[in-house]
XYZ file of C-alpha atoms in Angstrom:
422
model
C -119.990 -41.213 25.869
C -118.253 -39.173 23.435
C -118.366 -39.788 19.529
C -115.354 -42.160 19.203
C -115.012 -40.363 15.500
C -115.364 -36.961 17.202
C -111.866 -38.230 19.332
C -110.196 -39.038 16.413
C -110.687 -35.930 14.534
C -110.325 -34.179 17.707
C -107.808 -35.074 19.813
C -106.976 -31.716 21.192
C -110.542 -30.788 22.187
C -111.151 -34.218 23.790
C -107.652 -33.855 25.614
C -108.904 -30.171 27.003
C -111.756 -31.776 28.316
C -109.944 -34.264 30.340
C -108.038 -31.882 31.870
C -110.738 -29.308 32.643
C -112.998 -31.863 33.785
C -110.701 -33.454 35.825
C -110.700 -36.941 34.389
C -107.576 -39.178 35.376
C -107.709 -40.840 31.717
C -104.542 -41.390 29.456
C -106.549 -40.123 26.186
C -103.209 -41.413 24.048
C -103.617 -44.737 25.115
C -107.068 -44.800 24.050
C -106.233 -43.717 20.610
C -103.855 -46.273 20.640
C -106.083 -49.066 21.332
C -108.595 -47.769 19.251
C -105.990 -48.133 16.357
C -105.161 -51.613 17.529
C -108.647 -52.234 17.053
C -108.898 -50.733 13.764
C -106.285 -53.256 12.658
C -107.778 -56.218 14.237
C -110.901 -55.581 12.473
C -109.338 -55.428 9.262
C -107.426 -58.182 9.134
C -110.537 -60.173 10.616
C -112.568 -58.626 7.286
C -109.452 -60.222 5.151
C -109.440 -63.460 6.710
C -113.043 -63.580 6.038
C -112.832 -62.727 2.642
C -110.365 -64.974 1.840
C -112.032 -67.819 3.519
C -115.479 -67.418 1.428
C -112.781 -67.181 -1.625
C -111.147 -70.796 -0.407
C -114.808 -72.212 0.347
C -116.079 -71.331 -3.465
C -112.488 -72.860 -5.009
C -112.639 -76.031 -2.948
C -115.791 -77.984 -4.728
C -113.714 -77.263 -8.012
C -110.200 -77.871 -6.532
C -108.222 -81.833 -7.291
C -106.220 -83.547 -5.204
C -102.779 -82.122 -3.595
C -104.452 -78.160 -4.614
C -107.857 -79.371 -2.695
C -105.874 -80.030 -0.180
C -103.715 -77.154 0.291
C -107.232 -75.227 0.236
C -108.894 -77.333 3.143
C -105.349 -76.425 5.296
C -105.066 -73.079 3.886
C -109.307 -72.595 5.073
C -108.455 -74.316 8.307
C -105.826 -72.451 9.358
C -108.197 -68.904 8.194
C -110.089 -70.394 10.515
C -107.775 -71.049 13.551
C -106.678 -67.100 12.818
C -110.296 -66.106 12.466
C -111.265 -67.360 15.855
C -108.337 -66.260 17.672
C -109.125 -62.535 15.790
C -112.667 -62.698 17.781
C -111.320 -63.338 20.650
C -108.851 -60.897 21.088
C -111.394 -57.961 19.460
C -113.739 -59.078 22.134
C -111.014 -58.415 24.626
C -109.614 -55.445 23.067
C -113.402 -53.473 22.488
C -114.094 -54.088 25.648
C -111.538 -52.280 27.082
C -111.757 -49.424 24.224
C -115.440 -49.279 25.357
C -114.165 -48.935 29.256
C -112.416 -46.466 28.389
C -114.860 -44.444 26.115
C -117.121 -44.717 29.307
C -114.591 -42.187 30.754
C -114.011 -39.677 28.644
C -115.565 -36.722 29.736
C -117.952 -34.103 27.444
C -116.496 -30.958 26.519
C -118.385 -28.027 28.801
C -120.271 -24.996 26.895
C -117.826 -22.138 26.835
C -119.414 -20.369 29.331
C -118.768 -22.180 32.246
C -115.757 -21.304 34.759
C -112.810 -22.852 34.427
C -111.649 -24.342 38.124
C -110.360 -27.425 39.632
C -113.665 -27.759 42.323
C -116.733 -25.862 43.964
C -114.497 -23.014 44.511
C -114.495 -21.902 41.216
C -118.393 -21.915 40.877
C -119.502 -18.151 40.019
C -122.499 -17.019 41.882
C -124.986 -15.537 38.955
C -127.532 -13.901 41.370
C -129.211 -14.257 44.620
C -133.099 -13.941 44.475
C -135.065 -12.752 48.312
C -133.540 -11.466 51.429
C -132.168 -13.663 54.154
C -134.629 -13.447 57.387
C -133.255 -10.806 60.106
C -134.703 -12.794 62.654
C -136.106 -10.753 65.818
C -135.439 -13.283 68.466
C -132.182 -15.813 68.649
C -133.271 -18.505 66.207
C -132.944 -22.048 66.517
C -131.658 -24.977 63.517
C -133.463 -27.358 62.144
C -132.290 -30.247 64.432
C -132.935 -28.299 67.887
C -136.516 -27.013 66.282
C -137.131 -30.763 65.460
C -136.240 -31.679 68.850
C -138.422 -28.749 70.603
C -141.351 -29.930 68.710
C -141.082 -33.785 68.737
C -140.964 -33.869 65.259
C -137.901 -36.825 64.946
C -137.688 -39.676 65.975
C -133.872 -40.435 67.713
C -134.357 -44.043 67.874
C -134.106 -44.660 64.809
C -130.257 -44.651 64.618
C -130.743 -47.901 67.027
C -132.791 -49.601 64.130
C -131.258 -48.271 60.788
C -127.885 -46.706 61.947
C -126.367 -43.088 61.124
C -127.478 -40.763 58.197
C -130.906 -42.382 58.993
C -133.912 -40.540 59.940
C -137.879 -40.488 60.962
C -140.051 -37.600 61.026
C -143.263 -37.542 63.391
C -146.191 -35.552 63.623
C -147.023 -32.481 61.338
C -143.717 -32.835 59.776
C -143.990 -35.931 59.032
C -146.938 -35.189 56.905
C -145.405 -31.708 55.317
C -143.150 -34.111 54.239
C -145.270 -36.146 52.315
C -146.989 -32.478 51.422
C -144.053 -31.502 49.947
C -143.877 -34.316 47.489
C -147.291 -34.024 46.660
C -147.097 -30.365 45.639
C -144.238 -30.971 43.664
C -145.253 -33.722 41.730
C -148.752 -31.171 41.125
C -146.735 -28.469 40.105
C -144.890 -30.670 37.304
C -148.242 -31.882 35.914
C -149.371 -28.420 35.662
C -146.126 -27.518 33.915
C -146.691 -30.081 31.034
C -144.786 -33.287 32.192
C -145.965 -36.543 32.560
C -145.864 -38.005 36.235
C -143.941 -41.430 37.111
C -143.802 -43.152 40.157
C -140.570 -45.288 39.871
C -138.369 -48.025 41.314
C -135.862 -47.567 43.366
C -133.666 -50.001 41.571
C -132.150 -50.497 38.588
C -129.758 -52.907 36.635
C -126.240 -51.957 36.048
C -126.722 -50.863 32.236
C -128.855 -47.960 33.540
C -126.402 -46.396 35.582
C -123.948 -46.806 32.904
C -126.314 -45.019 30.604
C -126.578 -42.235 33.243
C -122.790 -42.301 33.687
C -123.416 -42.843 37.813
C -120.990 -45.888 36.502
C -118.042 -46.339 36.450
C -117.208 -42.949 37.891
C -119.533 -42.722 41.132
C -119.838 -46.615 41.667
C -118.946 -45.800 45.230
C -121.871 -43.717 45.936
C -124.227 -46.810 44.973
C -125.804 -49.618 47.121
C -125.754 -53.216 45.164
C -128.378 -55.300 46.562
C -127.273 -58.450 47.453
C -127.658 -61.141 45.156
C -129.247 -59.560 42.575
C -128.003 -57.967 39.680
C -129.521 -54.514 40.975
C -128.539 -51.239 42.454
C -130.312 -48.573 44.491
C -130.839 -45.623 42.717
C -129.704 -42.032 43.915
C -132.432 -40.316 41.903
C -135.243 -40.825 39.678
C -133.437 -40.334 36.614
C -131.293 -43.594 36.475
C -135.031 -45.322 35.739
C -136.181 -42.192 33.607
C -133.010 -42.080 31.965
C -133.296 -45.896 30.397
C -137.102 -46.013 29.571
C -136.641 -45.516 25.904
C -133.382 -47.023 25.161
C -133.294 -48.991 22.034
C -135.821 -47.415 20.725
C -136.681 -45.222 17.872
C -138.357 -42.321 18.414
C -140.421 -40.138 16.362
C -139.507 -36.514 15.479
C -142.637 -35.491 16.762
C -142.650 -37.084 19.905
C -139.510 -34.986 21.556
C -139.457 -33.826 23.978
C -140.055 -36.025 26.474
C -140.993 -34.702 29.561
C -141.093 -36.501 32.545
C -141.407 -36.142 36.025
C -140.485 -39.152 38.342
C -141.158 -39.520 42.113
C -139.018 -42.702 43.739
C -137.206 -43.047 47.512
C -133.540 -42.452 46.492
C -130.849 -43.949 47.995
C -126.850 -43.204 48.489
C -123.939 -44.685 50.455
C -122.183 -41.242 50.963
C -118.957 -42.768 50.804
C -116.081 -40.083 51.441
C -118.719 -38.095 53.409
C -117.069 -39.275 56.723
C -117.793 -36.316 59.632
C -119.637 -34.255 56.723
C -123.236 -32.730 57.688
C -123.577 -36.004 60.053
C -126.480 -33.844 62.255
C -130.138 -33.783 61.184
C -131.308 -33.786 57.437
C -128.525 -32.299 54.859
C -127.239 -35.570 54.204
C -128.921 -39.157 54.486
C -128.663 -42.760 53.287
C -132.382 -42.600 51.785
C -134.181 -39.718 51.040
C -137.467 -38.590 48.810
C -137.139 -37.145 45.133
C -139.211 -35.731 42.737
C -136.813 -35.490 39.705
C -137.205 -33.260 36.043
C -136.378 -35.131 33.064
C -135.896 -34.066 29.172
C -135.468 -36.326 26.345
C -134.948 -33.589 22.956
C -134.019 -33.599 19.486
C -130.167 -32.981 18.883
C -129.729 -29.155 18.769
C -128.462 -26.515 21.201
C -131.662 -24.370 20.339
C -133.773 -27.129 21.917
C -131.261 -28.375 24.783
C -131.287 -24.517 25.840
C -134.753 -23.930 26.020
C -135.451 -27.252 27.914
C -132.444 -26.060 30.155
C -134.323 -22.764 30.791
C -137.537 -24.408 31.651
C -136.023 -27.423 33.982
C -134.108 -24.154 35.889
C -137.290 -21.939 35.520
C -139.314 -24.553 37.182
C -137.286 -25.099 40.146
C -136.765 -21.182 40.723
C -140.441 -20.996 40.751
C -140.888 -23.908 43.421
C -138.036 -21.851 45.334
C -140.509 -19.081 45.140
C -143.816 -20.853 45.837
C -141.664 -22.209 49.460
C -140.808 -18.724 49.924
C -137.094 -19.225 50.471
C -134.358 -17.131 49.636
C -131.973 -18.802 47.103
C -128.685 -17.855 44.986
C -128.094 -19.142 41.486
C -124.542 -20.755 40.862
C -122.860 -21.178 37.433
C -120.896 -24.732 38.466
C -117.016 -24.834 37.396
C -115.688 -27.442 34.848
C -114.168 -29.491 37.703
C -117.376 -29.413 39.651
C -119.880 -30.501 36.970
C -119.092 -33.874 36.377
C -117.428 -35.723 33.062
C -121.095 -35.778 31.044
C -122.398 -32.174 31.526
C -122.210 -29.403 28.775
C -123.796 -26.903 31.532
C -124.754 -27.109 35.337
C -126.258 -24.299 37.323
C -126.996 -25.263 40.796
C -129.704 -23.378 42.964
C -128.350 -22.860 46.374
C -131.009 -22.049 49.450
C -129.999 -19.433 52.295
C -129.806 -22.078 55.450
C -129.685 -19.353 58.726
C -128.030 -21.731 61.020
C -124.746 -22.006 58.917
C -124.943 -18.262 57.739
C -124.396 -19.766 54.048
C -126.153 -21.022 51.400
C -126.495 -24.898 50.399
C -127.327 -26.575 47.315
C -131.089 -28.007 46.436
C -131.337 -28.427 43.041
C -128.618 -29.275 40.240
C -129.633 -28.179 36.705
C -127.564 -30.406 33.683
C -127.513 -30.577 30.381
C -125.976 -33.440 29.051
C -126.248 -33.038 24.774
C -125.938 -36.692 23.735
C -123.270 -38.080 26.243
C -126.129 -39.969 28.008
C -128.090 -40.974 25.049
C -124.849 -42.354 23.860
C -124.515 -44.918 26.405
C -128.297 -45.544 26.927
C -128.684 -46.272 22.988
C -131.756 -42.989 23.141
C -131.989 -42.106 19.393
C -134.895 -40.708 17.315
C -135.673 -40.214 13.666
C -135.493 -36.911 12.679
C -137.428 -35.399 9.765
C -134.882 -35.922 6.971
C -135.223 -39.776 8.213
C -131.573 -39.891 10.112
C -131.461 -41.740 12.965
C -129.523 -39.747 15.602
C -129.324 -39.771 19.368
C -131.187 -37.527 21.210
C -130.101 -34.731 24.081
C -131.103 -35.159 27.532
C -131.137 -32.729 30.261
C -132.376 -33.280 34.300
C -133.265 -31.219 37.257
C -134.486 -31.861 40.852
C -137.957 -30.576 41.165
C -137.990 -31.069 45.300
C -135.923 -33.236 47.630
C -136.859 -34.436 50.994
C -135.408 -34.162 53.998
C -133.066 -31.586 52.590
C -135.407 -28.664 51.928
C -137.438 -29.149 55.397
C -134.144 -27.937 57.017
C -134.253 -24.758 54.825
C -138.329 -24.501 55.430
C -137.889 -24.970 59.359
C -135.408 -22.904 59.745
C -136.113 -19.667 57.438
C -139.886 -20.530 58.313
C -139.705 -20.524 62.318
C -141.404 -18.521 64.937
C -140.284 -17.236 68.076
C -142.136 -19.940 70.341
C -140.521 -22.977 68.347
C -143.427 -23.557 65.825
C -142.996 -22.814 62.460
C -144.942 -21.096 59.440
C -146.291 -22.787 56.438
C -145.685 -21.064 52.987
C -149.384 -20.345 51.335
C -148.865 -22.755 48.533
C -148.123 -25.967 51.040
C -151.378 -24.880 53.252
C -153.720 -26.644 50.692
C -152.121 -29.713 51.004
C -151.236 -29.652 54.901
C -154.672 -28.056 55.750
C -152.918 -25.798 58.377
C -150.776 -22.721 58.684
C -148.258 -23.615 61.472
C -146.336 -26.694 62.007
C -147.856 -27.534 65.333
C -145.650 -29.582 68.246
C -146.481 -33.195 68.329
C -147.037 -35.062 71.701
């Protein structure tokens, strides 16, 4: 959420952010409603002041004067009640609008409507030149008996079930990612895959991306699409000490997305499924651009190091204003080369959100001067399966259809090559 006081004093900048982020929001209507709310609050205060004055005068008044004061007090009480009801309604509408106001992007972000405006920064590693006709990851799984196609009859489309060495490989990857993050000083957490609505509002998934989230029928809970949702709510309502920051968490949880709007996209294989597994990096830091920039480079560096250990060629992409989402100050994606498609596909999104999430989730700390301030938040994927498996299978396949295991994963899997499953 953007500070309302800032919006009042910087309406042109707020309007520019709305335009750059492609948000459908009438800022003039928000500001008009804000003025109305301020007027109602002022009138409510006037009514309350007069009621208090009358309450003090009534015991001293006599006869008709006393009756007039009582009548006036009664009328003011009715007005106060009506004002309270109107204020609740108007403030709720104002909050709904404020939740839609995007954070202005950092000055270095490419300006554009969508991912076509994203800017490639650099490439790391060369795509492999195969001395044999390579298979795509679906063909590799079918050839080696590494997936169970009957699961679609049980769980529907966009479901997957791995078999044999590939099932063990997925588990090995997740443990590898958690161990890696622990080695970087992050606190590991295993987390639930569901949360209440307030947590989704806190991250910004609601209201904008509500269609991507599954509700759990008969409860007030929703399935999470990333551990970020729960991590971001852990310290909601607390006032942390400055010396406690930064908070650095590595959260693992199964993740769920409805994939609304993705009909016909990536229907084969492991690239776009309803349920997946994810180790998420999350940092809560002090409210300074310097601290945020340091954390951003740390999270991005961690992800790049992981891809290096997985021996995968990738590129670094600066995300455009129209593609980064309303709450992002800056977003950099990492995309891994997928041989079967001859292009790079996103595997990591490193995001800095300044205090946009903190204001929504009430994440605060007391600075060295004793002031209570909203913290800054950042997040990035550490590793997500099964998507990364598609890249690993295709990039590390052998001529006989088996798949080589990167050296960093051999201790976790206990073998150097994935063997067929009978």
